[in-house]
Coordinates of C-alpha atoms and ligand atoms in Angstrom, one line a residue:
X1 CA 30.4 13.1 24.0
X2 CA 28.5 13.0 27.1
X3 CA 26.8 10.6 27.1
X4 CA 23.7 11.9 28.5
X5 CA 22.9 14.0 25.4
X6 CA 22.0 11.6 22.9
X7 CA 22.2 11.3 19.6
X8 CA 19.2 10.7 18.0
X9 CA 18.3 12.2 14.8
X10 CA 20.1 14.9 12.4
X11 CA 19.2 17.9 14.6
X12 CA 21.5 16.1 17.3
X13 CA 24.8 15.9 15.2
X14 CA 27.1 19.1 15.9
X15 CA 26.9 21.9 13.4
X16 CA 23.9 20.3 11.9
X17 CA 21.1 22.7 12.6
X18 CA 17.0 22.5 11.6
X19 CA 17.8 24.2 7.4
X20 CA 21.0 22.0 7.3
X21 CA 18.7 18.7 7.9
X22 CA 16.4 19.4 5.8
X23 CA 19.0 19.6 3.7
X24 CA 20.4 16.2 3.7
X25 CA 16.7 14.7 4.5
X26 CA 15.7 16.1 0.7
X27 CA 19.1 14.2 -0.6
X28 CA 18.5 10.9 1.2
X29 CA 20.9 11.2 3.5
X30 CA 18.0 10.9 6.3
X31 CA 19.7 8.7 8.8
X32 CA 22.7 8.3 10.9
X33 CA 23.6 5.7 9.3
X34 CA 23.7 7.5 6.5
X35 CA 25.7 10.3 7.4
X36 CA 28.1 7.7 9.6
X37 CA 29.1 5.9 6.2
X38 CA 29.4 9.7 4.4
X39 CA 32.7 10.9 3.0
X40 CA 33.3 14.6 5.0
X41 CA 33.6 16.1 1.5
X42 CA 30.1 14.8 0.1
X43 CA 28.4 16.2 2.9
X44 CA 30.4 19.5 3.0
X45 CA 28.9 19.9 -0.3
X46 CA 25.4 18.8 0.2
X47 CA 24.5 20.3 3.2
X48 CA 26.5 23.5 2.1
X49 CA 29.1 23.2 5.8
X50 CA 32.6 23.8 5.9
X51 CA 34.7 20.2 5.0
X52 CA 35.6 20.5 8.9
X53 CA 32.3 20.9 10.5
X54 CA 31.6 17.6 8.0
X55 CA 34.0 15.8 9.5
X56 CA 32.3 16.1 12.8
X57 CA 29.1 15.8 12.2
X58 CA 30.4 12.1 10.3
X59 CA 32.4 11.4 13.4
X60 CA 29.9 11.5 15.7
X61 CA 27.3 10.1 14.0
X62 CA 29.5 7.0 13.9
X63 CA 29.5 7.0 17.7
X64 CA 26.4 7.3 17.9
X65 CA 25.4 4.4 16.0
X66 CA 26.2 1.3 17.8
X67 CA 24.6 -1.7 16.9
X68 CA 21.7 -2.6 19.0
X69 CA 22.2 -5.9 20.7
X70 CA 18.4 -7.1 22.6
X71 CA 17.1 -11.0 23.0
X72 CA 14.2 -11.5 22.0
X73 CA 12.9 -11.4 25.5
X74 CA 13.8 -7.9 26.4
X75 CA 12.1 -7.3 22.4
X76 CA 9.2 -9.3 24.0
X77 CA 8.9 -7.8 27.4
X78 CA 9.3 -4.0 25.7
X79 CA 6.4 -5.2 23.8
X80 CA 4.1 -6.0 26.3
X81 CA 4.6 -1.9 27.0
X82 CA 3.4 -0.9 24.1
X83 CA 0.2 1.5 24.6
X84 CA -3.3 0.6 22.4
X85 CA -5.5 3.4 21.6
X86 CA -9.6 1.3 21.1
X87 CA -11.2 2.7 17.3
X88 CA -14.5 2.6 19.5
X89 CA -14.8 -0.7 17.7
X90 CA -14.5 -4.5 19.6
X91 CA -14.4 -6.2 15.9
X92 CA -11.9 -3.2 14.6
X93 CA -10.1 -3.7 17.6
X94 CA -9.9 -7.4 17.7
X95 CA -8.7 -7.0 13.7
X96 CA -5.9 -5.2 14.6
X97 CA -4.8 -6.5 17.7
X98 CA -6.0 -4.4 20.1
X99 CA -6.1 -1.1 18.8
X100 CA -4.3 1.5 16.8
X101 CA -0.5 1.3 18.6
X102 CA 2.1 3.6 20.0
X103 CA 5.7 3.1 18.5
X104 CA 4.1 2.7 14.9
X105 CA 2.3 4.5 12.0
X106 CA -0.8 3.0 11.0
X107 CA -2.6 4.2 8.0
X108 CA -6.3 4.5 6.6
X109 CA -6.8 4.6 2.9
X110 CA -9.5 4.7 0.9
X111 CA -12.1 6.4 -0.8
X112 CA -13.6 9.8 0.3
X113 CA -16.9 9.2 2.8
X114 CA -14.6 6.0 3.7
X115 CA -14.3 7.0 7.2
X116 CA -11.1 7.8 7.5
X117 CA -11.1 11.5 9.1
X118 CA -14.0 10.1 11.1
X119 CA -11.6 7.3 12.7
X120 CA -9.0 9.7 13.3
X121 CA -11.6 11.9 15.7
X122 CA -12.9 8.8 17.3
X123 CA -9.1 7.7 18.6
X124 CA -8.1 11.7 18.9
X125 CA -10.8 11.2 22.2
X126 CA -10.1 7.7 22.8
X127 CA -6.4 8.7 22.6
X128 CA -6.5 10.2 25.8
X129 CA -9.1 8.3 28.2
X130 CA -6.5 6.1 30.5
X131 CA -4.7 2.6 29.8
X132 CA -8.4 0.2 31.3
X133 CA -10.3 2.7 29.2
X134 CA -8.8 2.1 25.9
X135 CA -6.6 5.2 26.0
X136 CA -2.9 6.2 26.1
X137 CA -3.9 9.2 28.2
X138 CA -2.1 11.0 26.2
X139 CA -3.2 14.5 24.0
X140 CA -2.6 14.6 20.2
X141 CA -1.5 17.0 17.7
X142 CA -3.9 17.0 15.1
X143 CA -2.4 17.9 11.6
X144 CA -5.8 19.2 9.4
X145 CA -4.2 19.2 5.5
X146 CA -7.5 19.5 3.9
X147 CA -9.1 21.5 6.5
X148 CA -11.9 18.9 7.7
X149 CA -10.8 19.0 11.4
X150 CA -14.6 19.3 12.6
X151 CA -15.0 20.7 16.6
X152 CA -18.5 19.4 16.9
X153 CA -17.8 15.8 15.7
X154 CA -15.2 15.6 18.8
X155 CA -18.0 17.3 21.4
X156 CA -20.6 14.8 20.0
X157 CA -18.3 11.8 20.7
X158 CA -16.7 13.0 23.3
X159 CA -20.4 13.2 25.3
X160 CA -21.2 10.1 24.0
X161 CA -17.9 8.0 25.5
X162 CA -18.7 10.5 28.9
X163 CA -15.4 12.6 28.4
X164 CA -16.0 16.5 29.0
X165 CA -15.5 17.9 25.3
X166 CA -14.2 21.3 26.5
X167 CA -11.0 18.9 27.6
X168 CA -11.0 16.8 25.1
X169 CA -10.6 19.2 22.4
X170 CA -8.4 21.0 24.9
X171 CA -6.0 18.3 24.7
X172 CA -6.0 18.2 21.0
X173 CA -3.6 20.4 19.6
X174 CA -4.7 21.5 16.0
X175 CA -2.1 22.5 12.8
X176 CA -3.5 23.6 9.9
X177 CA -1.4 23.5 7.3
X178 CA -1.4 24.5 3.2
X179 CA 1.6 23.3 2.1
X180 CA 3.9 20.4 2.1
X181 CA 6.8 23.0 4.0
X182 CA 4.2 23.6 6.8
X183 CA 3.2 20.3 7.2
X184 CA 6.5 18.5 7.1
X185 CA 8.3 21.8 9.3
X186 CA 5.4 20.7 11.5
X187 CA 6.6 17.9 12.7
X188 CA 10.5 18.4 12.4
X189 CA 9.4 21.6 15.1
X190 CA 7.6 18.7 17.2
X191 CA 9.9 18.0 19.9
X192 CA 8.9 20.6 22.0
X193 CA 5.1 20.7 22.3
X194 CA 5.1 16.6 22.2
X195 CA 7.0 17.4 25.9
X196 CA 5.4 19.9 26.7
X197 CA 1.6 19.1 26.3
X198 CA 2.1 14.9 26.2
X199 CA 1.1 14.1 23.1
X200 CA 1.2 10.6 23.0
X201 CA -1.2 10.6 19.7
X202 CA 0.3 12.1 16.0
X203 CA -2.5 12.1 13.8
X204 CA -2.0 13.3 9.8
X205 CA -4.6 13.8 7.9
X206 CA -4.4 13.1 4.9
X207 CA -0.7 12.5 5.1
X208 CA -0.5 12.2 1.0
X209 CA -2.7 15.1 -0.9
X210 CA -1.1 18.4 -0.1
X211 CA 2.2 16.1 -1.7
X212 CA 0.1 15.0 -4.2
X213 CA -1.3 18.2 -5.5
X214 CA 2.1 20.3 -5.1
X215 CA 4.1 17.8 -6.7
X216 CA 2.7 16.9 -9.9
X217 CA 3.3 14.9 -13.6
X218 CA 6.1 12.8 -13.8
X219 CA 9.1 14.7 -13.1
X220 CA 8.0 15.9 -9.8
X221 CA 7.5 11.8 -9.1
X222 CA 10.7 11.5 -7.7
X223 CA 11.6 14.8 -5.9
X224 CA 8.1 13.8 -3.9
X225 CA 8.6 10.6 -2.9
X226 CA 11.5 11.8 -1.7
X227 CA 10.1 14.5 0.8
X228 CA 7.4 11.7 1.7
X229 CA 9.8 9.2 2.4
X230 CA 11.7 11.6 4.9
X231 CA 8.2 12.8 6.5
X232 CA 7.2 9.3 6.9
X233 CA 10.9 8.9 8.6
X234 CA 10.3 11.6 10.7
X235 CA 7.4 10.5 11.9
X236 CA 8.5 6.9 13.0
X237 CA 11.3 8.6 14.6
X238 CA 8.4 10.3 16.6
X239 CA 6.7 7.1 17.1
X240 CA 10.0 5.6 18.4
X241 CA 11.7 9.1 20.6
X242 CA 8.0 9.3 22.5
X243 CA 6.6 5.9 22.0
X244 CA 3.6 7.8 20.8
X245 CA 1.0 6.4 17.9
X246 CA 0.5 7.5 14.3
X247 CA -2.8 7.0 12.9
X248 CA -2.2 8.5 9.1
X249 CA -4.7 8.8 6.2
X250 CA -4.1 8.7 2.5
X251 CA -6.1 8.5 -0.7
X252 CA -6.9 5.9 -3.5
X253 CA -6.5 6.5 -7.1
X254 CA -7.5 4.4 -9.6
X255 CA -4.7 1.9 -10.8
X256 CA -5.8 0.7 -14.9
X257 CA -2.6 -1.9 -15.0
X258 CA -5.4 -4.4 -12.9
X259 CA -7.8 -5.8 -14.8
X260 CA -9.9 -8.0 -12.2
X261 CA -10.3 -7.1 -8.3
X262 CA -10.3 -4.2 -6.6
X263 CA -8.7 -1.1 -9.1
X264 CA -7.6 1.4 -6.7
X265 CA -4.7 1.4 -5.4
X266 CA -3.0 3.5 -2.5
X267 CA -1.2 7.1 -3.2
X268 CA 1.9 6.8 -2.1
X269 CA 3.6 3.6 -3.5
X270 CA 5.8 2.5 -2.3
X271 CA 7.5 4.5 0.3
X272 CA 4.7 4.6 2.3
X273 CA 3.9 0.5 1.2
X274 CA 6.7 0.0 3.4
X275 CA 6.7 2.8 6.6
X276 CA 3.3 2.1 7.6
X277 CA 3.0 -0.5 11.2
X278 CA -0.3 -1.3 9.8
X279 CA -2.4 -0.8 6.5
X280 CA -6.5 -0.2 6.8
X281 CA -8.1 -0.1 3.7
X282 CA -11.6 1.6 4.2
X283 CA -14.7 0.6 2.2
X284 CA -18.1 2.7 1.9
X285 CA -20.8 0.2 2.2
X286 CA -24.5 0.4 3.1
X287 CA -25.9 4.0 4.9
X288 CA -23.3 4.4 7.7
X289 CA -22.0 0.8 7.6
X290 CA -18.6 0.8 6.4
X291 CA -16.0 -2.4 5.9
X292 CA -12.3 -2.5 7.2
X293 CA -10.0 -4.4 6.0
X294 CA -6.9 -5.2 7.0
X295 CA -4.1 -5.4 4.6
X296 CA -1.2 -5.3 6.4
X297 CA 0.0 -6.5 10.0
X298 CA 3.6 -7.5 11.2
X299 CA 1.6 -10.2 14.0
X300 CA -1.8 -10.1 13.1
X301 CA -3.6 -12.2 9.5
X302 CA -5.5 -10.6 7.5
X303 CA -9.2 -9.6 7.6
X304 CA -12.5 -7.3 8.0
X305 CA -14.9 -6.4 9.5
X306 CA -17.8 -4.4 10.0
X307 CA -17.8 -0.7 11.3
X308 CA -20.7 2.2 11.8
X309 CA -20.4 6.0 11.5
X310 CA -23.2 7.3 14.2
X311 CA -23.6 10.8 15.2
X312 CA -21.3 9.5 18.7
X313 CA -18.5 7.9 17.2
X314 CA -17.4 4.5 15.3
X315 CA -19.3 1.9 16.4
Ligands
GTP401 P1 -12.2 12.2 2.1 O1 -11.7 12.8 3.8 O2 -13.1 12.6 1.8 O3 -11.1 11.3 1.5 O4 -13.1 10.9 3.4 P2 -12.6 10.6 4.7 O5 -12.6 9.1 4.1 O6 -12.1 11.0 5.7 O7 -14.5 10.8 4.8 P3 -15.1 11.4 6.3 O8 -14.4 10.0 7.5 O9 -15.2 12.4 6.7 O10 -16.5 10.0 6.6 C1 -17.6 11.5 6.0 C2 -19.3 10.0 6.1 O11 -18.6 10.2 7.4 C3 -19.7 10.4 5.8 O12 -20.6 9.9 4.2 C4 -21.1 10.4 6.6 O13 -21.8 9.1 6.1 C5 -20.4 10.2 7.9 N1 -20.5 11.0 8.9 C6 -20.1 12.4 9.1 N2 -20.4 12.9 9.7 C7 -20.8 12.8 10.0 C8 -22.2 12.6 11.8 O14 -22.3 13.6 12.3 N3 -23.1 11.4 11.6 C9 -22.9 9.9 11.5 N4 -24.1 9.1 11.3 N5 -22.5 10.1 10.3 C10 -21.5 10.8 9.7
MG402 MG1 -10.9 12.4 5.0

């Protein structure tokens, strides 16, 4: 195996194409490690490939999964390279440690009209800015699963930030997805567009709504969570592979089990709770004010701040 063709994901394995990879992921074999520890017979059955092909895939996976030793110092150096997209609000930036980080997933959850989409619009514009202006100098891949993308908003936000609105819109690659299959496939096939357009931010607004409407009832919950898990895993892979930022939005549901305090919990359960690097809970306050609570962060203390949704964007 030539070293320059690095094996990073299932599709890079010999004999594993997108369809086979999708089958494996749906069956929970969603990492190279899992392939590496599978028996060729099981893999052959799950993926519908010959035992010989499965043997080759397992072997390639084993060879590719080297354990990456790294000193704390080296890791710290790498962390310093991480880009941060300003949210438009100084307080919110401070709360989350400087902005929406690359190489990770930032999730905003909350009720309708809590500002999740508006925050997405703002960072879609800001991500395009140079680094010294709170951006990461890249294009944006925007998956709109709810039909709520508004170019007019991008236009006003861009104008207010002194960015050419036409350019701002050109740098946003919009995909309107109507089914979870489309949503999943868009990311499965995103490598090319990410490289061609220098995508540095992926927005999925909303990550969960199509999953929620397609997989109804208790019986479908397992399948929903499995697919959602693979989908999020794919987002994290892209974030790592291309050093890009991921922003996802999520709805909440009432949790009747909670008698005291706030009875709302985000959709997606543990699958999402463990996958998102930074979680923000957004709540409506008076008029244009929104309260943003940092719920989960690897290196920042929990806390809250207030932002405003103005015609010019987040302030
Ligand atoms: P769902 O997608 O329904 O779950 O909600 P969301 O959290 O995505 O809400 P969104 O970000 O769309 O926020 C909607 C709110 O943003 C509205 O209630 C408005 O108050 C505000 N908003 C939207 N457009 C404008 C605008 O042009 N000017 C101002 N000032 N506020 C706006
Ligand atoms: Mg929305």
